[in-house]
PDB file of C-alpha atoms in Angstrom:
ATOM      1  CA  UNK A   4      26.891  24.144   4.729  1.00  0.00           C
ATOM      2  CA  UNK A   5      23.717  25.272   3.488  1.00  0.00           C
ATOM      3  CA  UNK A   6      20.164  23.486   4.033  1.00  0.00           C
ATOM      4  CA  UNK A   7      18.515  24.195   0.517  1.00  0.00           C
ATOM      5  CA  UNK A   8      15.750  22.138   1.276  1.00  0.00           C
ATOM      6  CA  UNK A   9      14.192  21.191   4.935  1.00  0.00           C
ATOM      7  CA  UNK A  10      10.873  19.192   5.062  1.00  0.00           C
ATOM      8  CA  UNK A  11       8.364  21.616   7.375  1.00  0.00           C
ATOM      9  CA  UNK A  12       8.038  19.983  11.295  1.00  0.00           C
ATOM     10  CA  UNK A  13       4.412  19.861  10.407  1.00  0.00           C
ATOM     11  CA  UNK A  14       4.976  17.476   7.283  1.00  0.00           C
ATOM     12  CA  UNK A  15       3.870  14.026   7.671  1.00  0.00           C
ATOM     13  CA  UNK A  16       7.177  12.602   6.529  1.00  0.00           C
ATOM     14  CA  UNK A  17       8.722  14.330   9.721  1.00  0.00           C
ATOM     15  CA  UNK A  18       5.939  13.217  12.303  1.00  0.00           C
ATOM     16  CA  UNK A  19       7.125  10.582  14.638  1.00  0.00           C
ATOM     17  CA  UNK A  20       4.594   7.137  13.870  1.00  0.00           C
ATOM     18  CA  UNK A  21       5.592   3.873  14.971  1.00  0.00           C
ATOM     19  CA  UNK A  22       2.896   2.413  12.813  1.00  0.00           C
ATOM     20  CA  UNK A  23       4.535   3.755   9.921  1.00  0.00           C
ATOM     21  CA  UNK A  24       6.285   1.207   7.318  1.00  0.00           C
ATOM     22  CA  UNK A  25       8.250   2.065   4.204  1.00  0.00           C
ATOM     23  CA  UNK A  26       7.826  -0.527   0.972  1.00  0.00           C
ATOM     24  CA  UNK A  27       9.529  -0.845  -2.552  1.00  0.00           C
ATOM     25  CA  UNK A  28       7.338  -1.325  -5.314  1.00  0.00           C
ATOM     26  CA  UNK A  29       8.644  -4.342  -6.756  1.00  0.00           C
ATOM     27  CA  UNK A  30       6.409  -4.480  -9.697  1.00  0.00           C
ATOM     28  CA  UNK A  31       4.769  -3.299 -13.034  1.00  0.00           C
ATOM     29  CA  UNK A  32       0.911  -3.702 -11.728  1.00  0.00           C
ATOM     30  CA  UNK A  33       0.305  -0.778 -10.576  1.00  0.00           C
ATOM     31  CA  UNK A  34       1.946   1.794 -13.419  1.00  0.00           C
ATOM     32  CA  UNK A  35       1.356   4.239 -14.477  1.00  0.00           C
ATOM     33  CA  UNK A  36       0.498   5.439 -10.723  1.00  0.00           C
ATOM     34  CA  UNK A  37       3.511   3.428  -8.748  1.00  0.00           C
ATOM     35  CA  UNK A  38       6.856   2.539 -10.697  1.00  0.00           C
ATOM     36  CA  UNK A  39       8.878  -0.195 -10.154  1.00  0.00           C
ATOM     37  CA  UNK A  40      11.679   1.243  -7.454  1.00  0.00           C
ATOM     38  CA  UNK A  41       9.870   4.070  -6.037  1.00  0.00           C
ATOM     39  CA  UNK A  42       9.100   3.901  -2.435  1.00  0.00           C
ATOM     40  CA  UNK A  43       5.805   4.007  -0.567  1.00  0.00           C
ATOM     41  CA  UNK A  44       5.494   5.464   3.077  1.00  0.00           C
ATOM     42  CA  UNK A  45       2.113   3.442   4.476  1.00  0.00           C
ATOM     43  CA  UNK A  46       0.291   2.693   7.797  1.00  0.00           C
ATOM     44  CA  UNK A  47      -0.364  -0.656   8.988  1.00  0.00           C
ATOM     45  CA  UNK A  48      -4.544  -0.712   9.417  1.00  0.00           C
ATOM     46  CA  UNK A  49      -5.421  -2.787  12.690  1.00  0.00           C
ATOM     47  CA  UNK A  50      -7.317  -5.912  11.600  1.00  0.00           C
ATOM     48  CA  UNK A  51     -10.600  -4.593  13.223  1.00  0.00           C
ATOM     49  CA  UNK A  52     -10.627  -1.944  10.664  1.00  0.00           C
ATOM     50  CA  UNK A  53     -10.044  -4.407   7.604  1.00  0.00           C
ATOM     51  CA  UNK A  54     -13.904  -4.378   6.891  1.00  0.00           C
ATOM     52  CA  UNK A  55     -13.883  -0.909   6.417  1.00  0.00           C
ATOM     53  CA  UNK A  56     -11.232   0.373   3.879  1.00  0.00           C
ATOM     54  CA  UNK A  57     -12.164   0.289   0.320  1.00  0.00           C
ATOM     55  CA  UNK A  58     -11.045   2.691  -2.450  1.00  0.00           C
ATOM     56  CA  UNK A  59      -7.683   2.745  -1.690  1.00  0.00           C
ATOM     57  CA  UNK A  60      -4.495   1.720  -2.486  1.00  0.00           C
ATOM     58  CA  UNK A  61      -2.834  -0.782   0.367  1.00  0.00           C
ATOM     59  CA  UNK A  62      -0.291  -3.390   1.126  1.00  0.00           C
ATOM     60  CA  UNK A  63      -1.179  -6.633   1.861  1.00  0.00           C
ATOM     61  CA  UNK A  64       0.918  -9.306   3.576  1.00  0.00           C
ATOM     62  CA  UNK A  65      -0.278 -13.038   3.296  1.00  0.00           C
ATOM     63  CA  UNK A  66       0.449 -15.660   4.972  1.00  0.00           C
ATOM     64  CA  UNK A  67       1.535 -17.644   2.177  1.00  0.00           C
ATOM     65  CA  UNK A  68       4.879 -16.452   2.211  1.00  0.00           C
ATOM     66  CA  UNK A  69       4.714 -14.094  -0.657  1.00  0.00           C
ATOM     67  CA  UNK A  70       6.075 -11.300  -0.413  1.00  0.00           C
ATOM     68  CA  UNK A  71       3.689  -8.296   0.621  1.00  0.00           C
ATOM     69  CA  UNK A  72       1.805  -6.636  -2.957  1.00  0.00           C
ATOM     70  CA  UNK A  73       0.955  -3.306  -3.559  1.00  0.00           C
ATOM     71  CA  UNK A  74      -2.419  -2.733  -5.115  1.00  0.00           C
ATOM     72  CA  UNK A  75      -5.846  -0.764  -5.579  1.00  0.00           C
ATOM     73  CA  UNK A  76      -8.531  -2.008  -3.136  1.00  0.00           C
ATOM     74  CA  UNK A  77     -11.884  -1.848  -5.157  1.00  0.00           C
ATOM     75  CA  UNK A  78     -14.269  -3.869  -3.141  1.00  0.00           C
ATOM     76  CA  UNK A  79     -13.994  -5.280   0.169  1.00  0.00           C
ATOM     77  CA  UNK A  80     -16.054  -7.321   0.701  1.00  0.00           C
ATOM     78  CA  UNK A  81     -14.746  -8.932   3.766  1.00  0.00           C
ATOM     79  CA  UNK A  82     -18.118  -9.080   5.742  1.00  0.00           C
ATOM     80  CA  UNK A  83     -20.008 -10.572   2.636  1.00  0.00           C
ATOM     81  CA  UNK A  84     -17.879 -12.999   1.482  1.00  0.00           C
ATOM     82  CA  UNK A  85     -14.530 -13.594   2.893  1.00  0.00           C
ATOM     83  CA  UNK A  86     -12.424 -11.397   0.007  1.00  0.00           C
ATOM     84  CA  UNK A  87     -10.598  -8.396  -0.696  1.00  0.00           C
ATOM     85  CA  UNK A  88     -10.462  -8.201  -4.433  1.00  0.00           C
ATOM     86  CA  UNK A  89      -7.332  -5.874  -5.439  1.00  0.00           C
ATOM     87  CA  UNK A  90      -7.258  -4.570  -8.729  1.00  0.00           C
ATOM     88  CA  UNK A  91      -3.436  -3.192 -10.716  1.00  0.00           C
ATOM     89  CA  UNK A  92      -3.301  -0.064 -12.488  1.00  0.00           C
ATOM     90  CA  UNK A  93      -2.055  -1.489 -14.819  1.00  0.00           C
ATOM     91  CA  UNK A  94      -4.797  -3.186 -17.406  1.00  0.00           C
ATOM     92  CA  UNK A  95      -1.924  -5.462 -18.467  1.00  0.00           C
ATOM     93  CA  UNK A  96      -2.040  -7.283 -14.950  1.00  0.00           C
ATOM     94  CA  UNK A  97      -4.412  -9.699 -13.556  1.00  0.00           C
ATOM     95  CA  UNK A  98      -6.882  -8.364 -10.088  1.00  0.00           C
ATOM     96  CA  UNK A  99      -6.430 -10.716  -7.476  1.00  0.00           C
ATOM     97  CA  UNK A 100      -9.249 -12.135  -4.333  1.00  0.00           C
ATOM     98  CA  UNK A 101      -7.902 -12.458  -1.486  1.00  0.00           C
ATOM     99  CA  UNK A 102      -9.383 -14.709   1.432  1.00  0.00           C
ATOM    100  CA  UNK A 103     -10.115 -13.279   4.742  1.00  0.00           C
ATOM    101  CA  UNK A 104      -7.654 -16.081   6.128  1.00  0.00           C
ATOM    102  CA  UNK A 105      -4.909 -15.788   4.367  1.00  0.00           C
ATOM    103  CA  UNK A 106      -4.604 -12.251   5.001  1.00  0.00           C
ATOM    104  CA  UNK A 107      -1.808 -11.504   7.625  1.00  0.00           C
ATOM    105  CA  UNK A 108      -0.755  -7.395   8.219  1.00  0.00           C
ATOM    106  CA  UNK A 109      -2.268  -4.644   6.016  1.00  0.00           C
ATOM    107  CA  UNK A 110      -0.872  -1.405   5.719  1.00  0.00           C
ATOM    108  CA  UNK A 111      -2.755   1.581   4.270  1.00  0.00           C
ATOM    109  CA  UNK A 112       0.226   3.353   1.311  1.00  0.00           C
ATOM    110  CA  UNK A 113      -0.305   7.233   2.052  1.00  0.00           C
ATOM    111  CA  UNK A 114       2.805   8.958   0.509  1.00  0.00           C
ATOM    112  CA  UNK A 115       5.581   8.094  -2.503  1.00  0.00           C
ATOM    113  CA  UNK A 116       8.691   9.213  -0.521  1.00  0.00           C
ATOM    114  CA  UNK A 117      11.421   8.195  -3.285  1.00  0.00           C
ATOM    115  CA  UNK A 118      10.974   8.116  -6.894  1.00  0.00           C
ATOM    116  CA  UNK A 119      12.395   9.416 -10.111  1.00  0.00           C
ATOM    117  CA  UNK A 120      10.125  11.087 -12.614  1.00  0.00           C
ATOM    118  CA  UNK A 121      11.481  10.666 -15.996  1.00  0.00           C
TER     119      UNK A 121
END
């Protein structure tokens, strides 16, 4: 059989990382950037690092059960005031504060590793 595609040892899809997680996007909020389906390679920040992410777009797992949302992280402002407000892609979709405290795991999304473009 022949290999008509192999991802380079140097690619970071092929680099071992046991902080690595892999996440469906479950919703419309963040289209036309992340569709519904597609799957998100990310890396879990360590909590001491929270304060100083911004500008990107991230995971985050609460501790209300929910499960974990994919969204644009526009202003931290953990330091100030306690919140992380996330913003969607998607103008049709509400932003959303999130307190400092209800915050459990957040991962960093680096890479769309399944998707189809249509």
């Amino acid at each position: 059989m022949t290999t008509l595609f192999q991802i380079p040892t140097n690619h970071p899809l092929q680099m071992p990382d046991t902080e690595a997680a892999f996440f469906t996007v479950r919703a419309k909020n963040m289209l036309p950037t992340l569709k519904p389906g597609w799957k998100v390679r990310a890396h879990e920040v360590p909590p001491a690092q929270w304060p100083t992410i911004n500008n990107t777009v991230i995971c985050v797992e609460t501790n209300e059960g929910f499960s974990p949302i994919i969204m644009r992280l526009k202003e931290n402002q953990l330091l100030e005031t306690a919140l992380l407000h996330l913003h969607p892609d998607n103008r049709n979709h509400y932003k959303w504060n999130v307190p400092l405290h209800a915050i459990r795991r957040i991962w960093q999304v680096t890479h769309i590793v399944d998707g189809l473009i249509v």
